[in-house]
Amino acid sequence: RTVESTLMRLPGFEHALLKQEDLPDLVEAQCPICMVDFEVGAILSRTPCQHIYHYNCLMPAFIDCSRSSSSSQLSHLEKSVCR
């Protein structure tokens, strides 16, 4: 199983294409990782604690962790990504 498929299947994580009609409902205007405003057409990831990130910003954290860590450490990252 790839890291990307793991992220896509994590319980409580949601991934979606940002649409114009979704903009008023966003609590956060920027990705906390890259500090760039969310734009229509971007793929966003919402964590179980309701934080929102660009999908492409969140993925590298999981990839880096999977390359340098054991599966138990990857599981810990999955549970603590927002802490």
PDB file of N, CA, C and O in Angstrom:
ATOM      1  N   ARG A   1       0.844  -1.184   0.000  1.00  0.00           N
ATOM      2  CA  ARG A   1       0.000   0.000   0.000  1.00  0.00           C
ATOM      3  C   ARG A   1       0.890   1.249   0.000  1.00  0.00           C
ATOM      4  O   ARG A   1       1.825   1.353   0.765  1.00  0.00           O
ATOM      5  N   THR A   2       0.536   2.220  -0.848  1.00  0.00           N
ATOM      6  CA  THR A   2       1.348   3.428  -0.935  1.00  0.00           C
ATOM      7  C   THR A   2       0.950   4.413   0.159  1.00  0.00           C
ATOM      8  O   THR A   2      -0.123   4.338   0.743  1.00  0.00           O
ATOM      9  N   VAL A   3       1.844   5.357   0.414  1.00  0.00           N
ATOM     10  CA  VAL A   3       1.549   6.392   1.407  1.00  0.00           C
ATOM     11  C   VAL A   3       0.323   7.194   0.968  1.00  0.00           C
ATOM     12  O   VAL A   3      -0.538   7.523   1.776  1.00  0.00           O
ATOM     13  N   GLU A   4       0.246   7.490  -0.331  1.00  0.00           N
ATOM     14  CA  GLU A   4      -0.897   8.258  -0.823  1.00  0.00           C
ATOM     15  C   GLU A   4      -2.208   7.519  -0.600  1.00  0.00           C
ATOM     16  O   GLU A   4      -3.189   8.103  -0.157  1.00  0.00           O
ATOM     17  N   SER A   5      -2.233   6.216  -0.853  1.00  0.00           N
ATOM     18  CA  SER A   5      -3.471   5.471  -0.634  1.00  0.00           C
ATOM     19  C   SER A   5      -3.793   5.403   0.855  1.00  0.00           C
ATOM     20  O   SER A   5      -4.960   5.405   1.240  1.00  0.00           O
ATOM     21  N   THR A   6      -2.764   5.373   1.699  1.00  0.00           N
ATOM     22  CA  THR A   6      -2.985   5.393   3.147  1.00  0.00           C
ATOM     23  C   THR A   6      -3.643   6.700   3.556  1.00  0.00           C
ATOM     24  O   THR A   6      -4.619   6.721   4.300  1.00  0.00           O
ATOM     25  N   LEU A   7      -3.116   7.820   3.068  1.00  0.00           N
ATOM     26  CA  LEU A   7      -3.686   9.122   3.402  1.00  0.00           C
ATOM     27  C   LEU A   7      -5.126   9.236   2.914  1.00  0.00           C
ATOM     28  O   LEU A   7      -5.988   9.747   3.624  1.00  0.00           O
ATOM     29  N   MET A   8      -5.387   8.740   1.723  1.00  0.00           N
ATOM     30  CA  MET A   8      -6.736   8.845   1.167  1.00  0.00           C
ATOM     31  C   MET A   8      -7.743   8.027   1.969  1.00  0.00           C
ATOM     32  O   MET A   8      -8.925   8.321   1.943  1.00  0.00           O
ATOM     33  N   ARG A   9      -7.282   7.018   2.688  1.00  0.00           N
ATOM     34  CA  ARG A   9      -8.190   6.126   3.423  1.00  0.00           C
ATOM     35  C   ARG A   9      -8.220   6.363   4.922  1.00  0.00           C
ATOM     36  O   ARG A   9      -8.912   5.656   5.642  1.00  0.00           O
ATOM     37  N   LEU A  10      -7.469   7.319   5.423  1.00  0.00           N
ATOM     38  CA  LEU A  10      -7.454   7.549   6.863  1.00  0.00           C
ATOM     39  C   LEU A  10      -8.834   7.934   7.360  1.00  0.00           C
ATOM     40  O   LEU A  10      -9.485   8.802   6.776  1.00  0.00           O
ATOM     41  N   PRO A  11      -9.286   7.324   8.444  1.00  0.00           N
ATOM     42  CA  PRO A  11     -10.595   7.678   8.991  1.00  0.00           C
ATOM     43  C   PRO A  11     -10.628   9.147   9.392  1.00  0.00           C
ATOM     44  O   PRO A  11      -9.696   9.664  10.003  1.00  0.00           O
ATOM     45  N   GLY A  12     -11.666   9.832   8.999  1.00  0.00           N
ATOM     46  CA  GLY A  12     -11.849  11.224   9.384  1.00  0.00           C
ATOM     47  C   GLY A  12     -11.216  12.224   8.444  1.00  0.00           C
ATOM     48  O   GLY A  12     -11.467  13.412   8.557  1.00  0.00           O
ATOM     49  N   PHE A  13     -10.373  11.781   7.530  1.00  0.00           N
ATOM     50  CA  PHE A  13      -9.789  12.684   6.541  1.00  0.00           C
ATOM     51  C   PHE A  13     -10.722  12.783   5.346  1.00  0.00           C
ATOM     52  O   PHE A  13     -11.272  11.786   4.899  1.00  0.00           O
ATOM     53  N   GLU A  14     -10.885  13.990   4.839  1.00  0.00           N
ATOM     54  CA  GLU A  14     -11.698  14.212   3.646  1.00  0.00           C
ATOM     55  C   GLU A  14     -10.856  14.963   2.634  1.00  0.00           C
ATOM     56  O   GLU A  14     -10.049  15.822   2.999  1.00  0.00           O
ATOM     57  N   HIS A  15     -11.048  14.659   1.360  1.00  0.00           N
ATOM     58  CA  HIS A  15     -10.308  15.304   0.290  1.00  0.00           C
ATOM     59  C   HIS A  15     -11.315  15.727  -0.769  1.00  0.00           C
ATOM     60  O   HIS A  15     -12.172  14.937  -1.157  1.00  0.00           O
ATOM     61  N   ALA A  16     -11.215  16.979  -1.226  1.00  0.00           N
ATOM     62  CA  ALA A  16     -12.185  17.458  -2.205  1.00  0.00           C
ATOM     63  C   ALA A  16     -11.615  18.611  -3.013  1.00  0.00           C
ATOM     64  O   ALA A  16     -10.741  19.353  -2.548  1.00  0.00           O
ATOM     65  N   LEU A  17     -12.152  18.768  -4.196  1.00  0.00           N
ATOM     66  CA  LEU A  17     -11.832  19.886  -5.065  1.00  0.00           C
ATOM     67  C   LEU A  17     -12.599  21.101  -4.573  1.00  0.00           C
ATOM     68  O   LEU A  17     -13.812  21.022  -4.344  1.00  0.00           O
ATOM     69  N   LEU A  18     -11.917  22.209  -4.372  1.00  0.00           N
ATOM     70  CA  LEU A  18     -12.567  23.423  -3.873  1.00  0.00           C
ATOM     71  C   LEU A  18     -13.360  24.082  -4.999  1.00  0.00           C
ATOM     72  O   LEU A  18     -12.816  24.377  -6.065  1.00  0.00           O
ATOM     73  N   LYS A  19     -14.632  24.290  -4.748  1.00  0.00           N
ATOM     74  CA  LYS A  19     -15.528  24.932  -5.722  1.00  0.00           C
ATOM     75  C   LYS A  19     -15.868  26.339  -5.245  1.00  0.00           C
ATOM     76  O   LYS A  19     -15.782  26.640  -4.057  1.00  0.00           O
ATOM     77  N   GLN A  20     -16.277  27.174  -6.171  1.00  0.00           N
ATOM     78  CA  GLN A  20     -16.624  28.564  -5.860  1.00  0.00           C
ATOM     79  C   GLN A  20     -17.653  28.640  -4.737  1.00  0.00           C
ATOM     80  O   GLN A  20     -17.530  29.452  -3.824  1.00  0.00           O
ATOM     81  N   GLU A  21     -18.642  27.771  -4.774  1.00  0.00           N
ATOM     82  CA  GLU A  21     -19.702  27.808  -3.769  1.00  0.00           C
ATOM     83  C   GLU A  21     -19.230  27.364  -2.379  1.00  0.00           C
ATOM     84  O   GLU A  21     -19.901  27.599  -1.379  1.00  0.00           O
ATOM     85  N   ASP A  22     -18.047  26.740  -2.307  1.00  0.00           N
ATOM     86  CA  ASP A  22     -17.492  26.317  -1.018  1.00  0.00           C
ATOM     87  C   ASP A  22     -16.747  27.436  -0.296  1.00  0.00           C
ATOM     88  O   ASP A  22     -16.538  27.359   0.918  1.00  0.00           O
ATOM     89  N   LEU A  23     -16.338  28.469  -1.024  1.00  0.00           N
ATOM     90  CA  LEU A  23     -15.512  29.530  -0.441  1.00  0.00           C
ATOM     91  C   LEU A  23     -16.122  30.184   0.794  1.00  0.00           C
ATOM     92  O   LEU A  23     -15.431  30.384   1.786  1.00  0.00           O
ATOM     93  N   PRO A  24     -17.413  30.530   0.795  1.00  0.00           N
ATOM     94  CA  PRO A  24     -17.961  31.178   1.991  1.00  0.00           C
ATOM     95  C   PRO A  24     -17.941  30.297   3.243  1.00  0.00           C
ATOM     96  O   PRO A  24     -17.955  30.818   4.359  1.00  0.00           O
ATOM     97  N   ASP A  25     -17.871  28.988   3.067  1.00  0.00           N
ATOM     98  CA  ASP A  25     -17.900  28.065   4.200  1.00  0.00           C
ATOM     99  C   ASP A  25     -16.519  27.772   4.785  1.00  0.00           C
ATOM    100  O   ASP A  25     -16.414  27.139   5.839  1.00  0.00           O
ATOM    101  N   LEU A  26     -15.463  28.222   4.125  1.00  0.00           N
ATOM    102  CA  LEU A  26     -14.116  27.966   4.627  1.00  0.00           C
ATOM    103  C   LEU A  26     -13.856  28.770   5.896  1.00  0.00           C
ATOM    104  O   LEU A  26     -14.066  29.972   5.934  1.00  0.00           O
ATOM    105  N   VAL A  27     -13.406  28.085   6.914  1.00  0.00           N
ATOM    106  CA  VAL A  27     -13.062  28.750   8.173  1.00  0.00           C
ATOM    107  C   VAL A  27     -11.667  29.360   8.052  1.00  0.00           C
ATOM    108  O   VAL A  27     -11.400  30.433   8.574  1.00  0.00           O
ATOM    109  N   GLU A  28     -10.792  28.666   7.352  1.00  0.00           N
ATOM    110  CA  GLU A  28      -9.427  29.117   7.153  1.00  0.00           C
ATOM    111  C   GLU A  28      -9.268  29.585   5.711  1.00  0.00           C
ATOM    112  O   GLU A  28      -9.731  28.922   4.794  1.00  0.00           O
ATOM    113  N   ALA A  29      -8.611  30.712   5.497  1.00  0.00           N
ATOM    114  CA  ALA A  29      -8.433  31.250   4.149  1.00  0.00           C
ATOM    115  C   ALA A  29      -7.141  30.780   3.502  1.00  0.00           C
ATOM    116  O   ALA A  29      -6.997  30.824   2.290  1.00  0.00           O
ATOM    117  N   GLN A  30      -6.182  30.326   4.345  1.00  0.00           N
ATOM    118  CA  GLN A  30      -4.873  29.920   3.853  1.00  0.00           C
ATOM    119  C   GLN A  30      -4.509  28.538   4.364  1.00  0.00           C
ATOM    120  O   GLN A  30      -4.936  28.129   5.437  1.00  0.00           O
ATOM    121  N   CYS A  31      -3.662  27.889   3.596  1.00  0.00           N
ATOM    122  CA  CYS A  31      -3.080  26.625   4.041  1.00  0.00           C
ATOM    123  C   CYS A  31      -2.055  26.943   5.124  1.00  0.00           C
ATOM    124  O   CYS A  31      -1.168  27.776   4.908  1.00  0.00           O
ATOM    125  N   PRO A  32      -2.146  26.323   6.294  1.00  0.00           N
ATOM    126  CA  PRO A  32      -1.188  26.603   7.362  1.00  0.00           C
ATOM    127  C   PRO A  32       0.230  26.111   7.071  1.00  0.00           C
ATOM    128  O   PRO A  32       1.163  26.512   7.748  1.00  0.00           O
ATOM    129  N   ILE A  33       0.398  25.277   6.068  1.00  0.00           N
ATOM    130  CA  ILE A  33       1.732  24.784   5.732  1.00  0.00           C
ATOM    131  C   ILE A  33       2.451  25.763   4.806  1.00  0.00           C
ATOM    132  O   ILE A  33       3.559  26.200   5.092  1.00  0.00           O
ATOM    133  N   CYS A  34       1.813  26.129   3.689  1.00  0.00           N
ATOM    134  CA  CYS A  34       2.483  26.987   2.701  1.00  0.00           C
ATOM    135  C   CYS A  34       2.089  28.458   2.812  1.00  0.00           C
ATOM    136  O   CYS A  34       2.712  29.301   2.176  1.00  0.00           O
ATOM    137  N   MET A  35       1.056  28.748   3.597  1.00  0.00           N
ATOM    138  CA  MET A  35       0.570  30.112   3.813  1.00  0.00           C
ATOM    139  C   MET A  35       0.042  30.777   2.541  1.00  0.00           C
ATOM    140  O   MET A  35       0.026  31.992   2.421  1.00  0.00           O
ATOM    141  N   VAL A  36      -0.407  29.980   1.573  1.00  0.00           N
ATOM    142  CA  VAL A  36      -0.992  30.483   0.334  1.00  0.00           C
ATOM    143  C   VAL A  36      -2.507  30.360   0.442  1.00  0.00           C
ATOM    144  O   VAL A  36      -3.026  29.372   0.966  1.00  0.00           O
ATOM    145  N   ASP A  37      -3.211  31.375  -0.055  1.00  0.00           N
ATOM    146  CA  ASP A  37      -4.673  31.355  -0.023  1.00  0.00           C
ATOM    147  C   ASP A  37      -5.215  30.158  -0.791  1.00  0.00           C
ATOM    148  O   ASP A  37      -4.658  29.761  -1.820  1.00  0.00           O
ATOM    149  N   PHE A  38      -6.299  29.605  -0.301  1.00  0.00           N
ATOM    150  CA  PHE A  38      -6.988  28.545  -1.022  1.00  0.00           C
ATOM    151  C   PHE A  38      -7.671  29.149  -2.235  1.00  0.00           C
ATOM    152  O   PHE A  38      -8.283  30.216  -2.138  1.00  0.00           O
ATOM    153  N   GLU A  39      -7.570  28.472  -3.375  1.00  0.00           N
ATOM    154  CA  GLU A  39      -8.170  28.948  -4.609  1.00  0.00           C
ATOM    155  C   GLU A  39      -9.097  27.894  -5.181  1.00  0.00           C
ATOM    156  O   GLU A  39      -8.879  26.692  -4.996  1.00  0.00           O
ATOM    157  N   VAL A  40     -10.107  28.354  -5.899  1.00  0.00           N
ATOM    158  CA  VAL A  40     -11.031  27.454  -6.577  1.00  0.00           C
ATOM    159  C   VAL A  40     -10.228  26.529  -7.490  1.00  0.00           C
ATOM    160  O   VAL A  40      -9.307  26.967  -8.182  1.00  0.00           O
ATOM    161  N   GLY A  41     -10.540  25.245  -7.425  1.00  0.00           N
ATOM    162  CA  GLY A  41      -9.853  24.249  -8.232  1.00  0.00           C
ATOM    163  C   GLY A  41      -8.765  23.502  -7.494  1.00  0.00           C
ATOM    164  O   GLY A  41      -8.264  22.491  -7.983  1.00  0.00           O
ATOM    165  N   ALA A  42      -8.395  23.979  -6.315  1.00  0.00           N
ATOM    166  CA  ALA A  42      -7.368  23.299  -5.517  1.00  0.00           C
ATOM    167  C   ALA A  42      -7.975  22.073  -4.830  1.00  0.00           C
ATOM    168  O   ALA A  42      -9.148  22.080  -4.460  1.00  0.00           O
ATOM    169  N   ILE A  43      -7.172  21.046  -4.669  1.00  0.00           N
ATOM    170  CA  ILE A  43      -7.605  19.875  -3.907  1.00  0.00           C
ATOM    171  C   ILE A  43      -7.213  20.119  -2.456  1.00  0.00           C
ATOM    172  O   ILE A  43      -6.048  20.360  -2.152  1.00  0.00           O
ATOM    173  N   LEU A  44      -8.208  20.076  -1.577  1.00  0.00           N
ATOM    174  CA  LEU A  44      -7.980  20.330  -0.160  1.00  0.00           C
ATOM    175  C   LEU A  44      -8.187  19.053   0.639  1.00  0.00           C
ATOM    176  O   LEU A  44      -8.972  18.184   0.253  1.00  0.00           O
ATOM    177  N   SER A  45      -7.490  18.976   1.753  1.00  0.00           N
ATOM    178  CA  SER A  45      -7.654  17.868   2.688  1.00  0.00           C
ATOM    179  C   SER A  45      -8.099  18.439   4.023  1.00  0.00           C
ATOM    180  O   SER A  45      -7.512  19.401   4.510  1.00  0.00           O
ATOM    181  N   ARG A  46      -9.152  17.831   4.579  1.00  0.00           N
ATOM    182  CA  ARG A  46      -9.629  18.217   5.910  1.00  0.00           C
ATOM    183  C   ARG A  46      -9.280  17.083   6.859  1.00  0.00           C
ATOM    184  O   ARG A  46      -9.588  15.924   6.608  1.00  0.00           O
ATOM    185  N   THR A  47      -8.620  17.432   7.956  1.00  0.00           N
ATOM    186  CA  THR A  47      -8.201  16.439   8.940  1.00  0.00           C
ATOM    187  C   THR A  47      -9.360  16.146   9.901  1.00  0.00           C
ATOM    188  O   THR A  47     -10.347  16.886   9.924  1.00  0.00           O
ATOM    189  N   PRO A  48      -9.225  15.100  10.701  1.00  0.00           N
ATOM    190  CA  PRO A  48     -10.296  14.775  11.648  1.00  0.00           C
ATOM    191  C   PRO A  48     -10.628  15.920  12.609  1.00  0.00           C
ATOM    192  O   PRO A  48     -11.758  16.048  13.057  1.00  0.00           O
ATOM    193  N   CYS A  49      -9.643  16.765  12.902  1.00  0.00           N
ATOM    194  CA  CYS A  49      -9.913  17.889  13.806  1.00  0.00           C
ATOM    195  C   CYS A  49     -10.347  19.141  13.038  1.00  0.00           C
ATOM    196  O   CYS A  49     -10.356  20.238  13.590  1.00  0.00           O
ATOM    197  N   GLN A  50     -10.701  18.946  11.772  1.00  0.00           N
ATOM    198  CA  GLN A  50     -11.299  19.972  10.921  1.00  0.00           C
ATOM    199  C   GLN A  50     -10.334  21.037  10.399  1.00  0.00           C
ATOM    200  O   GLN A  50     -10.758  22.059   9.889  1.00  0.00           O
ATOM    201  N   HIS A  51      -9.024  20.824  10.508  1.00  0.00           N
ATOM    202  CA  HIS A  51      -8.079  21.735   9.875  1.00  0.00           C
ATOM    203  C   HIS A  51      -8.034  21.431   8.385  1.00  0.00           C
ATOM    204  O   HIS A  51      -8.204  20.282   7.977  1.00  0.00           O
ATOM    205  N   ILE A  52      -7.783  22.452   7.584  1.00  0.00           N
ATOM    206  CA  ILE A  52      -7.774  22.306   6.134  1.00  0.00           C
ATOM    207  C   ILE A  52      -6.386  22.644   5.603  1.00  0.00           C
ATOM    208  O   ILE A  52      -5.785  23.642   5.996  1.00  0.00           O
ATOM    209  N   TYR A  53      -5.906  21.805   4.686  1.00  0.00           N
ATOM    210  CA  TYR A  53      -4.597  21.968   4.058  1.00  0.00           C
ATOM    211  C   TYR A  53      -4.744  21.746   2.561  1.00  0.00           C
ATOM    212  O   TYR A  53      -5.662  21.049   2.116  1.00  0.00           O
ATOM    213  N   HIS A  54      -3.804  22.287   1.775  1.00  0.00           N
ATOM    214  CA  HIS A  54      -3.705  21.837   0.393  1.00  0.00           C
ATOM    215  C   HIS A  54      -3.303  20.369   0.447  1.00  0.00           C
ATOM    216  O   HIS A  54      -2.412  19.994   1.229  1.00  0.00           O
ATOM    217  N   TYR A  55      -3.922  19.545  -0.339  1.00  0.00           N
ATOM    218  CA  TYR A  55      -3.577  18.129  -0.393  1.00  0.00           C
ATOM    219  C   TYR A  55      -2.086  17.962  -0.696  1.00  0.00           C
ATOM    220  O   TYR A  55      -1.403  17.157  -0.076  1.00  0.00           O
ATOM    221  N   ASN A  56      -1.583  18.764  -1.640  1.00  0.00           N
ATOM    222  CA  ASN A  56      -0.173  18.657  -2.043  1.00  0.00           C
ATOM    223  C   ASN A  56       0.790  19.168  -0.983  1.00  0.00           C
ATOM    224  O   ASN A  56       1.984  18.897  -1.071  1.00  0.00           O
ATOM    225  N   CYS A  57       0.318  19.898  -0.014  1.00  0.00           N
ATOM    226  CA  CYS A  57       1.175  20.314   1.106  1.00  0.00           C
ATOM    227  C   CYS A  57       1.199  19.238   2.183  1.00  0.00           C
ATOM    228  O   CYS A  57       2.231  19.021   2.827  1.00  0.00           O
ATOM    229  N   LEU A  58       0.081  18.586   2.388  1.00  0.00           N
ATOM    230  CA  LEU A  58      -0.014  17.575   3.432  1.00  0.00           C
ATOM    231  C   LEU A  58       0.701  16.281   3.043  1.00  0.00           C
ATOM    232  O   LEU A  58       1.331  15.636   3.879  1.00  0.00           O
ATOM    233  N   MET A  59       0.635  15.905   1.773  1.00  0.00           N
ATOM    234  CA  MET A  59       1.225  14.644   1.316  1.00  0.00           C
ATOM    235  C   MET A  59       2.715  14.511   1.628  1.00  0.00           C
ATOM    236  O   MET A  59       3.144  13.453   2.095  1.00  0.00           O
ATOM    237  N   PRO A  60       3.550  15.531   1.390  1.00  0.00           N
ATOM    238  CA  PRO A  60       4.982  15.343   1.654  1.00  0.00           C
ATOM    239  C   PRO A  60       5.312  14.956   3.091  1.00  0.00           C
ATOM    240  O   PRO A  60       6.263  14.210   3.316  1.00  0.00           O
ATOM    241  N   ALA A  61       4.549  15.427   4.049  1.00  0.00           N
ATOM    242  CA  ALA A  61       4.792  15.046   5.438  1.00  0.00           C
ATOM    243  C   ALA A  61       4.629  13.542   5.616  1.00  0.00           C
ATOM    244  O   ALA A  61       5.413  12.900   6.321  1.00  0.00           O
ATOM    245  N   PHE A  62       3.630  12.977   4.979  1.00  0.00           N
ATOM    246  CA  PHE A  62       3.408  11.539   5.078  1.00  0.00           C
ATOM    247  C   PHE A  62       4.460  10.767   4.296  1.00  0.00           C
ATOM    248  O   PHE A  62       4.937   9.736   4.745  1.00  0.00           O
ATOM    249  N   ILE A  63       4.855  11.275   3.138  1.00  0.00           N
ATOM    250  CA  ILE A  63       5.865  10.591   2.330  1.00  0.00           C
ATOM    251  C   ILE A  63       7.208  10.602   3.045  1.00  0.00           C
ATOM    252  O   ILE A  63       7.872   9.576   3.154  1.00  0.00           O
ATOM    253  N   ASP A  64       7.608  11.772   3.562  1.00  0.00           N
ATOM    254  CA  ASP A  64       8.879  11.864   4.285  1.00  0.00           C
ATOM    255  C   ASP A  64       8.891  10.932   5.487  1.00  0.00           C
ATOM    256  O   ASP A  64       9.884  10.261   5.747  1.00  0.00           O
ATOM    257  N   CYS A  65       7.805  10.907   6.208  1.00  0.00           N
ATOM    258  CA  CYS A  65       7.722  10.066   7.401  1.00  0.00           C
ATOM    259  C   CYS A  65       7.800   8.593   7.016  1.00  0.00           C
ATOM    260  O   CYS A  65       8.470   7.810   7.675  1.00  0.00           O
ATOM    261  N   SER A  66       7.150   8.212   5.933  1.00  0.00           N
ATOM    262  CA  SER A  66       7.130   6.800   5.546  1.00  0.00           C
ATOM    263  C   SER A  66       8.497   6.329   5.073  1.00  0.00           C
ATOM    264  O   SER A  66       8.848   5.173   5.234  1.00  0.00           O
ATOM    265  N   ARG A  67       9.283   7.232   4.493  1.00  0.00           N
ATOM    266  CA  ARG A  67      10.611   6.851   4.000  1.00  0.00           C
ATOM    267  C   ARG A  67      11.621   6.711   5.131  1.00  0.00           C
ATOM    268  O   ARG A  67      12.557   5.945   5.041  1.00  0.00           O
ATOM    269  N   SER A  68      11.423   7.494   6.187  1.00  0.00           N
ATOM    270  CA  SER A  68      12.432   7.505   7.236  1.00  0.00           C
ATOM    271  C   SER A  68      11.963   6.885   8.545  1.00  0.00           C
ATOM    272  O   SER A  68      12.696   6.878   9.514  1.00  0.00           O
ATOM    273  N   SER A  69      10.736   6.385   8.575  1.00  0.00           N
ATOM    274  CA  SER A  69      10.171   5.913   9.834  1.00  0.00           C
ATOM    275  C   SER A  69       9.599   4.522   9.710  1.00  0.00           C
ATOM    276  O   SER A  69       9.317   4.045   8.629  1.00  0.00           O
ATOM    277  N   SER A  70       9.387   3.932  10.848  1.00  0.00           N
ATOM    278  CA  SER A  70       8.710   2.649  10.888  1.00  0.00           C
ATOM    279  C   SER A  70       7.219   2.863  10.703  1.00  0.00           C
ATOM    280  O   SER A  70       6.718   3.974  10.797  1.00  0.00           O
ATOM    281  N   SER A  71       6.495   1.797  10.476  1.00  0.00           N
ATOM    282  CA  SER A  71       5.046   1.912  10.293  1.00  0.00           C
ATOM    283  C   SER A  71       4.369   2.438  11.547  1.00  0.00           C
ATOM    284  O   SER A  71       3.371   3.139  11.472  1.00  0.00           O
ATOM    285  N   SER A  72       4.915   2.146  12.719  1.00  0.00           N
ATOM    286  CA  SER A  72       4.309   2.661  13.950  1.00  0.00           C
ATOM    287  C   SER A  72       4.478   4.177  14.039  1.00  0.00           C
ATOM    288  O   SER A  72       3.600   4.875  14.530  1.00  0.00           O
ATOM    289  N   GLN A  73       5.619   4.695  13.552  1.00  0.00           N
ATOM    290  CA  GLN A  73       5.811   6.146  13.553  1.00  0.00           C
ATOM    291  C   GLN A  73       4.905   6.817  12.541  1.00  0.00           C
ATOM    292  O   GLN A  73       4.400   7.905  12.759  1.00  0.00           O
ATOM    293  N   LEU A  74       4.671   6.182  11.377  1.00  0.00           N
ATOM    294  CA  LEU A  74       3.730   6.719  10.390  1.00  0.00           C
ATOM    295  C   LEU A  74       2.339   6.768  10.991  1.00  0.00           C
ATOM    296  O   LEU A  74       1.622   7.756  10.843  1.00  0.00           O
ATOM    297  N   SER A  75       1.956   5.724  11.719  1.00  0.00           N
ATOM    298  CA  SER A  75       0.654   5.720  12.371  1.00  0.00           C
ATOM    299  C   SER A  75       0.542   6.861  13.359  1.00  0.00           C
ATOM    300  O   SER A  75      -0.489   7.520  13.463  1.00  0.00           O
ATOM    301  N   HIS A  76       1.621   7.137  14.096  1.00  0.00           N
ATOM    302  CA  HIS A  76       1.627   8.244  15.041  1.00  0.00           C
ATOM    303  C   HIS A  76       1.443   9.571  14.301  1.00  0.00           C
ATOM    304  O   HIS A  76       0.678  10.436  14.754  1.00  0.00           O
ATOM    305  N   LEU A  77       2.098   9.749  13.158  1.00  0.00           N
ATOM    306  CA  LEU A  77       1.927  10.972  12.381  1.00  0.00           C
ATOM    307  C   LEU A  77       0.485  11.116  11.920  1.00  0.00           C
ATOM    308  O   LEU A  77      -0.087  12.198  11.976  1.00  0.00           O
ATOM    309  N   GLU A  78      -0.111  10.015  11.488  1.00  0.00           N
ATOM    310  CA  GLU A  78      -1.502  10.049  11.039  1.00  0.00           C
ATOM    311  C   GLU A  78      -2.414  10.547  12.152  1.00  0.00           C
ATOM    312  O   GLU A  78      -3.366  11.289  11.904  1.00  0.00           O
ATOM    313  N   LYS A  79      -2.107  10.187  13.395  1.00  0.00           N
ATOM    314  CA  LYS A  79      -2.956  10.568  14.514  1.00  0.00           C
ATOM    315  C   LYS A  79      -2.660  11.966  15.030  1.00  0.00           C
ATOM    316  O   LYS A  79      -3.487  12.564  15.701  1.00  0.00           O
ATOM    317  N   SER A  80      -1.465  12.494  14.727  1.00  0.00           N
ATOM    318  CA  SER A  80      -1.068  13.752  15.342  1.00  0.00           C
ATOM    319  C   SER A  80      -0.760  14.860  14.341  1.00  0.00           C
ATOM    320  O   SER A  80      -0.119  15.825  14.688  1.00  0.00           O
ATOM    321  N   VAL A  81      -1.201  14.726  13.098  1.00  0.00           N
ATOM    322  CA  VAL A  81      -0.840  15.691  12.063  1.00  0.00           C
ATOM    323  C   VAL A  81      -1.226  17.120  12.444  1.00  0.00           C
ATOM    324  O   VAL A  81      -0.563  18.058  12.060  1.00  0.00           O
ATOM    325  N   CYS A  82      -2.214  17.301  13.259  1.00  0.00           N
ATOM    326  CA  CYS A  82      -2.664  18.643  13.601  1.00  0.00           C
ATOM    327  C   CYS A  82      -2.143  19.137  14.930  1.00  0.00           C
ATOM    328  O   CYS A  82      -2.491  20.233  15.357  1.00  0.00           O
ATOM    329  N   ARG A  83      -1.383  18.370  15.617  1.00  0.00           N
ATOM    330  CA  ARG A  83      -0.889  18.804  16.933  1.00  0.00           C
ATOM    331  C   ARG A  83       0.334  19.650  16.835  1.00  0.00           C
ATOM    332  O   ARG A  83       1.074  19.633  15.959  1.00  0.00           O
TER     333      ARG A  83
END
